[in-house]
Amino acid sequence: FFSYENSKKLLGTMGMREGGVPNALISGLSAGIASNSLTNPIWMIKTRCQLLADSSAGQRAYGGYRDAVAAIYKEEGIGGFYKGLSASYWGCLEGSVQFMIYEQLKAKLIKRQNLSREEQGLPASDKLPKIGYFLAAAFAKGTASILTYPHEVARTRLREQARNGVFKYTGMWQTIGTIAKEEGSKALYGGMGVHLMKVVPNSAIMFLTYECVNSYLSRFTVIED
């Protein structure tokens, strides 16, 4: 959100209207690139600790996060912590689509709300009811996740340990091609249902919280001004 909001403002000063599709897409993409670049090592270690190790193929079970960090660094170097980053960058498109849909849907809901308020003789408002933010964010996240889901599968596969010293997956497109060839295209959507059950409500709550806190803090700005 920090990167997204600052990108929106910067692009706005360059003549790219805040809330517009180009602004939302570029800002969402820059936010995704920034966050993924900084946090990829965390997700890499988390995924390695979750995957079942096959000792017969030379893989090892980590004794904890510290052990995982030491083993990855020793066996794969610094680059080992950035496996799956190419797929994560592709996943930045998910963030871009999500923010774009959210901004456009929010604008339409506010417009419809103000038409109704005008008919009732009430002043216009740039705020939505909490349920409006929640549903808009849920729809945006769900749509974006479905459209870009294969990168989630590719990213997880890229973070697997080597088997007998050889990494089966070496790049995002190679990973997607290998999975589709060996397991069928349906495998690229494996686990999507459970993934949506986790990320959609999580994102909806996060966006709602952001809007509520932002609205609350803006009151102090008005008072100070």
Short mmCIF file of C-alpha atoms in Angstrom, two decimals:
data_model
loop_
_atom_site.label_atom_id
_atom_site.label_comp_id
_atom_site.label_asym_id
_atom_site.label_seq_id
_atom_site.Cartn_x
_atom_site.Cartn_y
_atom_site.Cartn_z
CA PHE A 1 0.00 0.00 0.00
CA PHE A 2 2.88 2.37 0.77
CA SER A 3 4.41 1.79 -2.66
CA TYR A 4 1.02 1.83 -4.36
CA GLU A 5 -0.14 5.11 -2.86
CA ASN A 6 3.16 6.86 -3.54
CA SER A 7 3.19 5.59 -7.13
CA LYS A 8 -0.36 6.87 -7.61
CA LYS A 9 0.59 10.33 -6.38
CA LEU A 10 3.78 10.44 -8.44
CA LEU A 11 1.99 9.41 -11.62
CA GLY A 12 -0.72 11.93 -10.80
CA THR A 13 1.83 14.75 -10.86
CA MET A 14 2.89 13.48 -14.29
CA GLY A 15 -0.62 13.91 -15.65
CA MET A 16 -1.85 10.34 -15.15
CA ARG A 17 -5.16 10.70 -13.34
CA GLU A 18 -5.41 8.96 -9.97
CA GLY A 19 -8.11 6.30 -10.07
CA GLY A 20 -7.68 5.85 -13.81
CA VAL A 21 -6.87 2.45 -15.34
CA PRO A 22 -3.27 3.25 -16.47
CA ASN A 23 -2.39 4.77 -13.10
CA ALA A 24 -3.83 1.82 -11.16
CA LEU A 25 -2.12 -0.76 -13.37
CA ILE A 26 1.33 0.83 -13.20
CA SER A 27 1.06 1.62 -9.49
CA GLY A 28 -0.10 -1.91 -8.71
CA LEU A 29 2.75 -3.36 -10.76
CA SER A 30 5.36 -1.20 -9.03
CA ALA A 31 3.96 -2.13 -5.62
CA GLY A 32 4.15 -5.82 -6.47
CA ILE A 33 7.72 -5.59 -7.75
CA ALA A 34 8.85 -3.70 -4.65
CA SER A 35 7.20 -6.04 -2.13
CA ASN A 36 8.20 -9.27 -3.89
CA SER A 37 11.81 -8.18 -4.31
CA LEU A 38 12.08 -7.42 -0.60
CA THR A 39 10.21 -10.40 0.81
CA ASN A 40 11.00 -13.29 -1.58
CA PRO A 41 13.61 -14.84 0.78
CA ILE A 42 10.95 -15.09 3.51
CA TRP A 43 8.50 -16.96 1.27
CA MET A 44 11.31 -19.12 -0.11
CA ILE A 45 12.23 -20.36 3.38
CA LYS A 46 8.56 -20.81 4.32
CA THR A 47 7.88 -22.93 1.23
CA ARG A 48 10.99 -25.08 1.72
CA CYS A 49 9.96 -25.79 5.31
CA GLN A 50 6.46 -26.79 4.15
CA LEU A 51 7.47 -29.13 1.33
CA LEU A 52 7.97 -32.82 2.11
CA ALA A 53 11.63 -33.76 1.73
CA ASP A 54 12.48 -36.95 -0.18
CA SER A 55 15.63 -38.34 1.47
CA SER A 56 15.98 -40.99 -1.25
CA ALA A 57 16.55 -38.16 -3.75
CA GLY A 58 19.13 -36.39 -1.61
CA GLN A 59 16.72 -33.88 -0.12
CA ARG A 60 16.84 -33.00 3.56
CA ALA A 61 14.26 -32.01 6.14
CA TYR A 62 15.17 -28.72 7.82
CA GLY A 63 15.32 -28.55 11.58
CA GLY A 64 13.94 -25.01 11.66
CA TYR A 65 14.22 -21.63 9.99
CA ARG A 66 17.82 -21.08 11.04
CA ASP A 67 18.79 -24.48 9.69
CA ALA A 68 16.95 -23.78 6.44
CA VAL A 69 18.71 -20.43 5.99
CA ALA A 70 22.13 -21.95 6.63
CA ALA A 71 21.52 -24.93 4.34
CA ILE A 72 20.17 -22.86 1.45
CA TYR A 73 23.05 -20.41 1.69
CA LYS A 74 25.64 -23.19 1.85
CA GLU A 75 24.21 -25.29 -0.98
CA GLU A 76 22.75 -22.65 -3.31
CA GLY A 77 24.28 -19.32 -2.35
CA ILE A 78 22.48 -15.99 -2.10
CA GLY A 79 20.64 -16.72 -5.34
CA GLY A 80 18.93 -19.64 -3.63
CA PHE A 81 16.82 -17.25 -1.58
CA TYR A 82 15.43 -15.72 -4.76
CA LYS A 83 14.15 -18.86 -6.44
CA GLY A 84 10.63 -18.31 -7.70
CA LEU A 85 11.16 -14.55 -8.03
CA SER A 86 10.51 -14.63 -11.78
CA ALA A 87 7.13 -16.25 -11.12
CA SER A 88 6.50 -13.70 -8.36
CA TYR A 89 7.11 -10.88 -10.82
CA TRP A 90 4.55 -12.44 -13.13
CA GLY A 91 2.31 -12.51 -10.10
CA CYS A 92 2.70 -8.73 -9.90
CA LEU A 93 0.18 -8.66 -12.72
CA GLU A 94 -2.26 -10.09 -10.21
CA GLY A 95 -1.74 -7.06 -7.98
CA SER A 96 -2.09 -4.70 -10.93
CA VAL A 97 -5.35 -6.30 -12.06
CA GLN A 98 -6.61 -6.39 -8.48
CA PHE A 99 -5.95 -2.69 -7.82
CA MET A 100 -7.37 -1.71 -11.23
CA ILE A 101 -10.61 -3.64 -10.69
CA TYR A 102 -10.90 -2.37 -7.13
CA GLU A 103 -10.41 1.30 -8.10
CA GLN A 104 -12.85 1.08 -11.00
CA LEU A 105 -15.48 -0.82 -9.01
CA LYS A 106 -15.14 1.54 -6.05
CA ALA A 107 -15.58 4.56 -8.34
CA LYS A 108 -18.72 3.06 -9.90
CA LEU A 109 -20.20 2.21 -6.50
CA ILE A 110 -19.54 5.74 -5.23
CA LYS A 111 -21.14 7.20 -8.37
CA ARG A 112 -24.23 5.02 -7.98
CA GLN A 113 -24.41 5.86 -4.28
CA ASN A 114 -24.25 9.59 -4.96
CA LEU A 115 -27.02 9.38 -7.56
CA SER A 116 -29.19 7.78 -4.90
CA ARG A 117 -28.17 10.39 -2.32
CA GLU A 118 -28.98 13.18 -4.77
CA GLU A 119 -32.49 11.81 -5.25
CA GLN A 120 -32.91 11.87 -1.47
CA GLY A 121 -31.62 15.43 -1.24
CA LEU A 122 -28.43 14.36 0.53
CA PRO A 123 -24.93 15.72 -0.18
CA ALA A 124 -22.48 13.67 -2.23
CA SER A 125 -19.94 11.50 -0.42
CA ASP A 126 -16.65 9.95 -1.50
CA LYS A 127 -16.96 7.18 1.10
CA LEU A 128 -18.69 3.81 0.80
CA PRO A 129 -20.36 1.70 3.48
CA LYS A 130 -17.96 -0.85 4.93
CA ILE A 131 -19.69 -3.72 3.14
CA GLY A 132 -19.08 -1.90 -0.14
CA TYR A 133 -15.32 -1.83 0.37
CA PHE A 134 -15.31 -5.45 1.53
CA LEU A 135 -17.24 -6.80 -1.47
CA ALA A 136 -15.33 -4.69 -3.98
CA ALA A 137 -12.01 -5.92 -2.62
CA ALA A 138 -13.20 -9.55 -2.51
CA PHE A 139 -14.39 -9.43 -6.12
CA ALA A 140 -11.18 -7.74 -7.28
CA LYS A 141 -8.93 -10.25 -5.52
CA GLY A 142 -10.92 -13.27 -6.64
CA THR A 143 -10.93 -12.20 -10.28
CA ALA A 144 -7.23 -11.29 -10.32
CA SER A 145 -6.23 -14.54 -8.58
CA ILE A 146 -8.15 -16.73 -11.02
CA LEU A 147 -6.67 -14.95 -14.04
CA THR A 148 -3.07 -15.29 -12.87
CA TYR A 149 -3.15 -18.44 -10.70
CA PRO A 150 -0.63 -20.61 -12.64
CA HIS A 151 2.20 -18.43 -11.33
CA GLU A 152 1.40 -19.64 -7.80
CA VAL A 153 1.96 -23.27 -8.83
CA ALA A 154 5.11 -22.39 -10.81
CA ARG A 155 6.53 -20.39 -7.91
CA THR A 156 6.07 -23.26 -5.46
CA ARG A 157 7.66 -25.79 -7.84
CA LEU A 158 10.62 -23.48 -8.43
CA ARG A 159 11.31 -23.46 -4.70
CA GLU A 160 11.61 -27.24 -4.41
CA GLN A 161 14.92 -28.73 -3.34
CA ALA A 162 17.16 -30.32 -5.95
CA ARG A 163 16.67 -34.05 -6.53
CA ASN A 164 20.03 -35.83 -6.54
CA GLY A 165 21.72 -32.48 -7.03
CA VAL A 166 19.60 -31.46 -10.04
CA PHE A 167 16.80 -28.86 -10.07
CA LYS A 168 13.92 -30.04 -12.23
CA TYR A 169 12.44 -26.57 -12.58
CA THR A 170 14.72 -23.76 -13.70
CA GLY A 171 12.46 -20.90 -14.83
CA MET A 172 8.85 -19.82 -14.83
CA TRP A 173 7.98 -20.66 -18.44
CA GLN A 174 10.02 -23.88 -18.33
CA THR A 175 8.14 -24.84 -15.16
CA ILE A 176 4.72 -24.12 -16.64
CA GLY A 177 5.59 -26.02 -19.81
CA THR A 178 6.90 -29.02 -17.89
CA ILE A 179 3.85 -29.19 -15.62
CA ALA A 180 1.43 -28.88 -18.55
CA LYS A 181 3.29 -31.57 -20.51
CA GLU A 182 3.70 -34.09 -17.69
CA GLU A 183 0.57 -33.48 -15.64
CA GLY A 184 -1.85 -31.69 -17.94
CA SER A 185 -3.07 -28.10 -17.94
CA LYS A 186 -5.38 -28.77 -14.98
CA ALA A 187 -2.31 -29.18 -12.78
CA LEU A 188 -1.57 -25.47 -13.28
CA TYR A 189 -4.70 -24.77 -11.24
CA GLY A 190 -4.09 -27.31 -8.49
CA GLY A 191 -5.11 -26.02 -5.07
CA MET A 192 -6.81 -22.93 -6.47
CA GLY A 193 -10.01 -23.47 -4.48
CA VAL A 194 -8.21 -23.57 -1.14
CA HIS A 195 -6.02 -20.65 -2.25
CA LEU A 196 -9.09 -18.51 -2.98
CA MET A 197 -10.63 -19.46 0.37
CA LYS A 198 -7.54 -17.98 2.01
CA VAL A 199 -6.62 -14.94 -0.08
CA VAL A 200 -10.06 -13.52 -0.95
CA PRO A 201 -11.31 -12.89 2.62
CA ASN A 202 -7.79 -11.94 3.71
CA SER A 203 -7.53 -9.31 0.97
CA ALA A 204 -11.08 -8.06 1.57
CA ILE A 205 -10.39 -7.56 5.28
CA MET A 206 -7.05 -5.89 4.52
CA PHE A 207 -8.56 -3.42 2.03
CA LEU A 208 -11.48 -2.68 4.35
CA THR A 209 -9.09 -2.05 7.24
CA TYR A 210 -6.97 0.22 5.06
CA GLU A 211 -9.98 2.27 3.94
CA CYS A 212 -11.33 2.57 7.50
CA VAL A 213 -7.99 3.60 8.99
CA ASN A 214 -7.30 5.97 6.12
CA SER A 215 -10.72 7.59 6.59
CA TYR A 216 -10.16 7.85 10.35
CA LEU A 217 -6.73 9.47 9.99
CA SER A 218 -7.99 11.91 7.35
CA ARG A 219 -10.20 13.51 10.02
CA PHE A 220 -7.10 14.65 11.90
CA THR A 221 -5.62 16.08 8.71
CA VAL A 222 -8.77 18.13 8.17
CA ILE A 223 -8.71 19.35 11.77
CA GLU A 224 -5.03 20.36 11.48
CA ASP A 225 -5.64 22.15 8.19
#
